[in-house]
XYZ file of C-alpha atoms in Angstrom:
370
model
C 18.959 -27.000 16.442
C 16.908 -30.047 15.515
C 13.231 -29.706 16.243
C 11.089 -32.655 17.226
C 9.329 -34.487 14.365
C 5.622 -34.190 13.555
C 3.263 -36.124 15.788
C 0.914 -38.996 15.076
C -1.982 -40.700 16.838
C 0.064 -41.585 19.871
C 0.952 -37.938 19.989
C -1.790 -35.484 19.122
C -0.308 -33.631 16.220
C 0.072 -33.717 12.456
C 0.313 -37.305 11.403
C 3.423 -39.085 10.281
C 2.167 -42.363 11.327
C 1.417 -44.469 14.418
C -1.938 -45.537 15.826
C -1.039 -44.898 19.436
C 0.401 -46.701 22.393
C -0.643 -44.303 25.088
C -3.594 -44.352 27.390
C -7.048 -42.867 27.456
C -7.751 -39.723 29.438
C -9.337 -39.175 32.728
C -13.022 -38.446 32.536
C -14.812 -35.141 32.307
C -16.703 -33.343 35.034
C -18.702 -35.832 37.036
C -16.751 -38.777 35.626
C -13.182 -38.211 36.767
C -10.771 -40.586 38.423
C -9.210 -38.678 41.286
C -11.665 -39.776 43.973
C -14.838 -41.842 44.121
C -18.356 -40.678 44.818
C -21.277 -42.662 46.160
C -22.206 -44.104 42.777
C -18.776 -45.612 42.180
C -17.940 -43.021 39.540
C -14.803 -40.978 40.059
C -15.376 -37.453 41.262
C -13.878 -34.614 39.252
C -11.728 -31.984 40.943
C -13.256 -28.591 41.383
C -16.090 -27.027 43.313
C -19.314 -29.063 43.088
C -22.298 -27.358 41.494
C -26.024 -27.717 41.980
C -28.634 -28.388 39.327
C -28.574 -24.747 38.208
C -24.837 -24.843 37.585
C -24.017 -22.691 40.619
C -21.225 -23.690 43.003
C -22.105 -25.151 46.377
C -19.692 -23.110 48.545
C -20.166 -25.300 51.610
C -18.195 -28.126 49.971
C -14.560 -27.052 50.006
C -12.183 -28.546 47.415
C -8.534 -27.905 46.494
C -9.667 -26.473 43.121
C -11.357 -23.391 41.740
C -13.866 -24.777 39.232
C -14.625 -22.510 36.254
C -16.945 -22.681 33.277
C -15.522 -21.807 29.884
C -17.215 -18.386 30.005
C -15.818 -17.654 33.470
C -12.337 -18.717 32.394
C -12.494 -16.732 29.144
C -13.243 -13.521 31.047
C -9.897 -13.871 32.836
C -7.869 -13.172 29.710
C -8.259 -9.464 30.548
C -7.049 -7.465 27.539
C -4.479 -9.982 26.330
C -4.242 -9.588 22.518
C -4.536 -12.593 20.214
C -1.111 -12.959 18.543
C -1.958 -15.899 16.242
C -3.699 -15.954 12.879
C -6.164 -18.605 11.721
C -3.449 -20.030 9.447
C -1.020 -20.359 12.362
C -3.649 -22.113 14.476
C -4.336 -24.526 11.621
C -0.635 -25.412 11.410
C -0.506 -26.072 15.153
C -3.680 -28.148 15.222
C -3.372 -31.927 15.513
C -4.989 -34.346 13.089
C -8.607 -34.790 14.144
C -8.425 -32.019 16.734
C -11.046 -29.277 16.438
C -9.698 -25.869 17.336
C -10.205 -22.361 15.994
C -9.471 -18.768 16.917
C -12.446 -18.663 19.298
C -11.048 -21.648 21.205
C -7.612 -20.018 21.360
C -9.126 -16.721 22.518
C -11.441 -18.272 25.129
C -9.159 -20.953 26.566
C -5.503 -20.606 25.684
C -5.050 -16.833 25.878
C -6.200 -16.802 29.526
C -3.880 -19.758 30.193
C -0.930 -17.946 28.610
C -1.708 -14.918 30.790
C -1.854 -17.085 33.919
C 1.442 -18.768 33.046
C 3.066 -15.399 32.389
C 1.969 -14.323 35.884
C 3.417 -17.545 37.337
C 6.745 -16.957 35.552
C 6.931 -13.402 36.878
C 6.035 -14.556 40.388
C 8.779 -17.187 40.223
C 11.232 -14.467 39.232
C 10.131 -12.499 42.273
C 10.741 -15.507 44.519
C 14.190 -15.882 43.002
C 14.895 -12.274 43.929
C 13.849 -13.001 47.494
C 16.139 -16.043 47.555
C 19.051 -13.991 46.287
C 18.404 -11.368 48.948
C 18.602 -14.119 51.541
C 21.729 -15.765 50.090
C 23.599 -12.536 49.492
C 25.840 -11.547 46.590
C 28.348 -14.365 47.089
C 25.738 -17.070 46.398
C 23.389 -15.245 44.021
C 21.436 -17.616 41.770
C 20.924 -17.230 38.028
C 17.463 -17.712 36.654
C 16.547 -21.239 35.554
C 13.882 -22.317 33.052
C 10.222 -22.429 34.093
C 9.065 -26.008 33.409
C 5.494 -26.907 32.383
C 4.179 -30.468 32.195
C 1.269 -31.369 29.895
C -0.387 -34.762 30.444
C -3.409 -36.650 29.140
C -4.532 -39.418 26.848
C -3.496 -40.415 23.401
C -5.789 -38.544 20.965
C -7.104 -36.118 23.603
C -5.269 -33.160 22.063
C -2.434 -32.601 24.549
C 0.114 -32.127 21.771
C -2.007 -29.385 20.213
C -2.321 -27.755 23.639
C 1.458 -27.919 24.049
C 2.180 -26.403 20.643
C -0.350 -23.614 21.220
C 1.209 -22.803 24.579
C 4.660 -22.759 23.020
C 3.507 -20.315 20.328
C 1.552 -18.069 22.713
C 4.125 -17.957 25.516
C 6.917 -17.097 23.064
C 4.968 -13.926 22.167
C 5.337 -12.560 25.708
C 8.456 -10.321 25.877
C 9.440 -11.722 29.294
C 10.120 -15.239 27.948
C 10.635 -15.411 24.162
C 12.588 -18.695 24.160
C 10.148 -21.571 24.686
C 11.135 -25.179 23.949
C 8.837 -28.203 23.653
C 9.953 -31.783 24.308
C 7.764 -34.879 24.091
C 8.387 -37.949 26.202
C 8.155 -40.157 23.082
C 11.820 -39.295 22.550
C 12.596 -41.292 25.691
C 10.785 -44.460 24.705
C 13.298 -47.291 24.583
C 14.434 -48.078 21.024
C 12.324 -50.748 19.333
C 15.125 -53.296 19.534
C 15.324 -52.773 23.309
C 11.538 -52.969 23.698
C 11.507 -56.295 21.849
C 14.334 -57.640 23.992
C 12.414 -56.686 27.141
C 9.117 -58.060 25.833
C 7.536 -54.590 25.967
C 6.307 -54.003 22.417
C 2.724 -54.626 23.528
C 3.290 -52.241 26.458
C 4.646 -49.345 24.436
C 3.374 -46.168 26.076
C 3.181 -47.742 29.540
C 5.585 -46.250 32.110
C 8.007 -49.179 31.911
C 8.528 -48.623 28.164
C 10.315 -45.308 28.806
C 13.866 -44.660 29.902
C 12.524 -42.758 32.904
C 15.938 -42.179 34.406
C 17.226 -40.501 31.233
C 14.032 -38.430 30.904
C 14.211 -37.211 34.493
C 17.924 -36.457 34.140
C 17.230 -34.445 30.960
C 14.618 -32.242 32.662
C 16.748 -31.941 35.811
C 19.689 -30.710 33.734
C 17.534 -28.146 31.933
C 16.038 -27.010 35.240
C 19.538 -26.726 36.728
C 20.420 -24.202 34.030
C 22.932 -26.211 32.009
C 23.990 -24.378 28.868
C 23.149 -27.251 26.514
C 21.152 -30.442 27.029
C 20.288 -33.015 24.371
C 17.567 -35.638 23.930
C 16.876 -38.405 21.396
C 14.596 -37.719 18.433
C 11.587 -39.997 17.850
C 9.775 -40.561 14.542
C 6.192 -41.790 14.486
C 6.696 -42.665 10.839
C 9.186 -45.428 11.625
C 7.775 -45.917 15.139
C 11.254 -45.657 16.643
C 14.067 -43.323 17.601
C 15.936 -41.725 14.708
C 19.510 -43.038 14.797
C 22.170 -40.363 15.174
C 19.792 -37.422 15.675
C 19.526 -35.361 18.868
C 17.241 -32.563 19.982
C 19.331 -29.729 21.438
C 17.945 -27.458 24.156
C 19.962 -24.366 25.090
C 18.824 -22.583 28.259
C 15.227 -21.764 27.312
C 13.114 -19.360 29.317
C 10.366 -21.998 29.425
C 10.450 -25.746 28.793
C 7.210 -27.623 28.032
C 7.316 -31.386 28.628
C 4.397 -33.264 27.042
C 3.516 -36.926 27.478
C 1.143 -39.559 28.775
C 2.798 -40.260 32.092
C 4.579 -37.027 32.993
C 2.600 -36.564 36.229
C 3.381 -39.984 37.657
C 5.215 -39.989 40.988
C 8.619 -41.636 41.138
C 8.776 -45.312 41.982
C 10.710 -46.276 45.134
C 14.252 -47.469 44.559
C 15.380 -51.024 45.207
C 16.457 -49.876 48.642
C 12.929 -48.645 49.331
C 13.921 -44.999 49.343
C 11.775 -42.404 47.599
C 13.288 -41.002 44.423
C 12.876 -37.636 42.744
C 10.301 -37.909 39.962
C 9.888 -36.015 36.699
C 6.918 -34.008 37.991
C 8.997 -32.781 40.928
C 10.719 -30.432 38.472
C 7.486 -28.917 37.142
C 6.527 -25.356 38.062
C 3.055 -25.809 36.542
C 1.195 -28.753 35.038
C -1.857 -29.245 32.816
C -3.996 -32.377 32.452
C -6.159 -32.499 29.310
C -9.296 -34.458 30.145
C -12.293 -35.938 28.293
C -14.695 -38.852 28.550
C -13.151 -42.171 27.478
C -15.926 -42.861 24.985
C -15.184 -39.541 23.261
C -11.466 -40.268 23.233
C -12.032 -43.671 21.670
C -14.129 -42.099 18.905
C -11.462 -39.437 18.247
C -8.784 -42.125 18.217
C -10.616 -44.238 15.637
C -11.466 -41.224 13.478
C -7.818 -40.244 13.410
C -6.781 -43.783 12.567
C -9.124 -43.563 9.572
C -7.516 -40.315 8.404
C -4.013 -41.679 8.918
C -4.831 -44.793 6.931
C -5.688 -42.529 4.006
C -2.633 -40.287 4.412
C 0.496 -40.951 6.501
C 0.170 -44.743 6.494
C 0.441 -44.649 2.700
C 4.090 -43.644 2.977
C 6.274 -46.652 2.053
C 8.451 -45.918 5.110
C 5.511 -46.032 7.525
C 5.673 -48.748 10.164
C 1.901 -49.095 9.797
C 1.725 -49.228 6.008
C 0.499 -52.822 6.201
C -2.866 -51.540 7.470
C -3.405 -49.826 4.120
C -2.994 -53.182 2.355
C -5.887 -54.933 4.121
C -9.622 -54.347 4.202
C -11.035 -51.429 6.165
C -12.818 -53.873 8.462
C -9.576 -55.681 9.309
C -7.710 -52.416 9.844
C -10.344 -51.095 12.222
C -10.507 -54.350 14.127
C -6.808 -53.803 14.779
C -7.363 -50.168 15.856
C -10.187 -51.124 18.221
C -8.030 -53.888 19.700
C -5.185 -51.417 20.230
C -7.532 -49.117 22.093
C -9.109 -51.839 24.212
C -5.966 -53.793 25.138
C -3.347 -51.025 25.323
C -4.691 -47.491 25.470
C -7.672 -48.071 27.732
C -5.672 -50.287 30.080
C -2.924 -47.685 30.325
C -5.581 -45.079 31.030
C -7.080 -46.955 33.943
C -3.789 -48.102 35.436
C -1.474 -45.156 34.873
C -2.723 -41.981 33.205
C -6.062 -41.039 34.733
C -4.941 -41.595 38.343
C -2.410 -38.754 37.906
C -5.033 -36.182 37.000
C -5.394 -34.958 40.563
C -1.683 -34.022 40.596
C -2.154 -31.343 37.914
C -2.206 -27.616 38.591
C -4.910 -27.195 35.946
C -7.408 -29.725 34.569
C -8.838 -28.807 31.151
C -12.014 -30.729 30.304
C -13.202 -31.232 26.732
C -16.689 -32.097 25.547
C -17.668 -34.565 22.789
C -16.892 -31.956 20.082
C -13.270 -31.509 21.275
C -14.163 -28.062 22.653
C -13.089 -27.150 26.175
C -16.103 -26.891 28.495
C -14.725 -26.512 32.032
C -11.459 -25.932 33.845
C -10.323 -26.671 37.400
C -7.395 -24.658 38.796
C -5.648 -25.801 41.936
C -5.727 -23.310 44.785
C -2.526 -21.960 46.329
């Protein structure tokens, strides 16, 4: 089975070379984009707190808002199955993560997801009891969506979840697919005049992406997807990612939480997120994301961009000032615009919002109530 290629700045993983065509994240606690408060700033999901950091219970919200310490305590006695070397391999370029972060944040999340998977199995049993033996349903994959900005660390989150969830005996087969694979080929993007909109919703083959996830969710024995390379900034001709009935499928991308657009006949369509059993939005302040994005561009310019096959090699042949003018322009005209128009507004659709501070460390989490 072909695995997906390493990620670059428009993913969040080990670099093989693109500066990013996604969007910036929603904003951290007190600066979110789901709803607006009296100051014009967007209000973050979760229970409001007073000046001492305590919740104000009189203000009901759809979320349970937790500090990092409160969340960490929920891991119970879940053992840490990863070594420091494994975490380093999973970490994205420029992302800051260590065993403490995995223990405090991602172990509790893996425990919660394991509970969700088991609960879903219980619901399936109830459905089968209702349908009777003649119409008994086989189990289908549990699907997790992971959304957020370019450079916010969502790819690292996805890889960590894949590694941790595969350690649970109830669901050892965990597959990870990124939506980059469903970007239109570069030739098609040029023909449609979308090269400067790469990463925006219209630059993806959304119908093929939704069909792929629907087929996996339906329990098809084998489903395939294109393979994307950030080195050449395009799909890899002739290569396919093969997914064979996983226990869990993780779908990671900028716009995975967007609702479906109405059809030409005005009817509502089924969207990608309609197939998710759980979803995570990785959040941070835009100014922090921009700094992480530029720092990663600097590292890529010294490493992956040096590869003669890199689409962005030309930015190693010019002055540092010229290269960073380009990176800042990319952020301002593409990533930030995509953030404001498309990515951040979907944050309120997530089951869990994970908020990072300026140091890339998770500070707070908001879990949607049932």
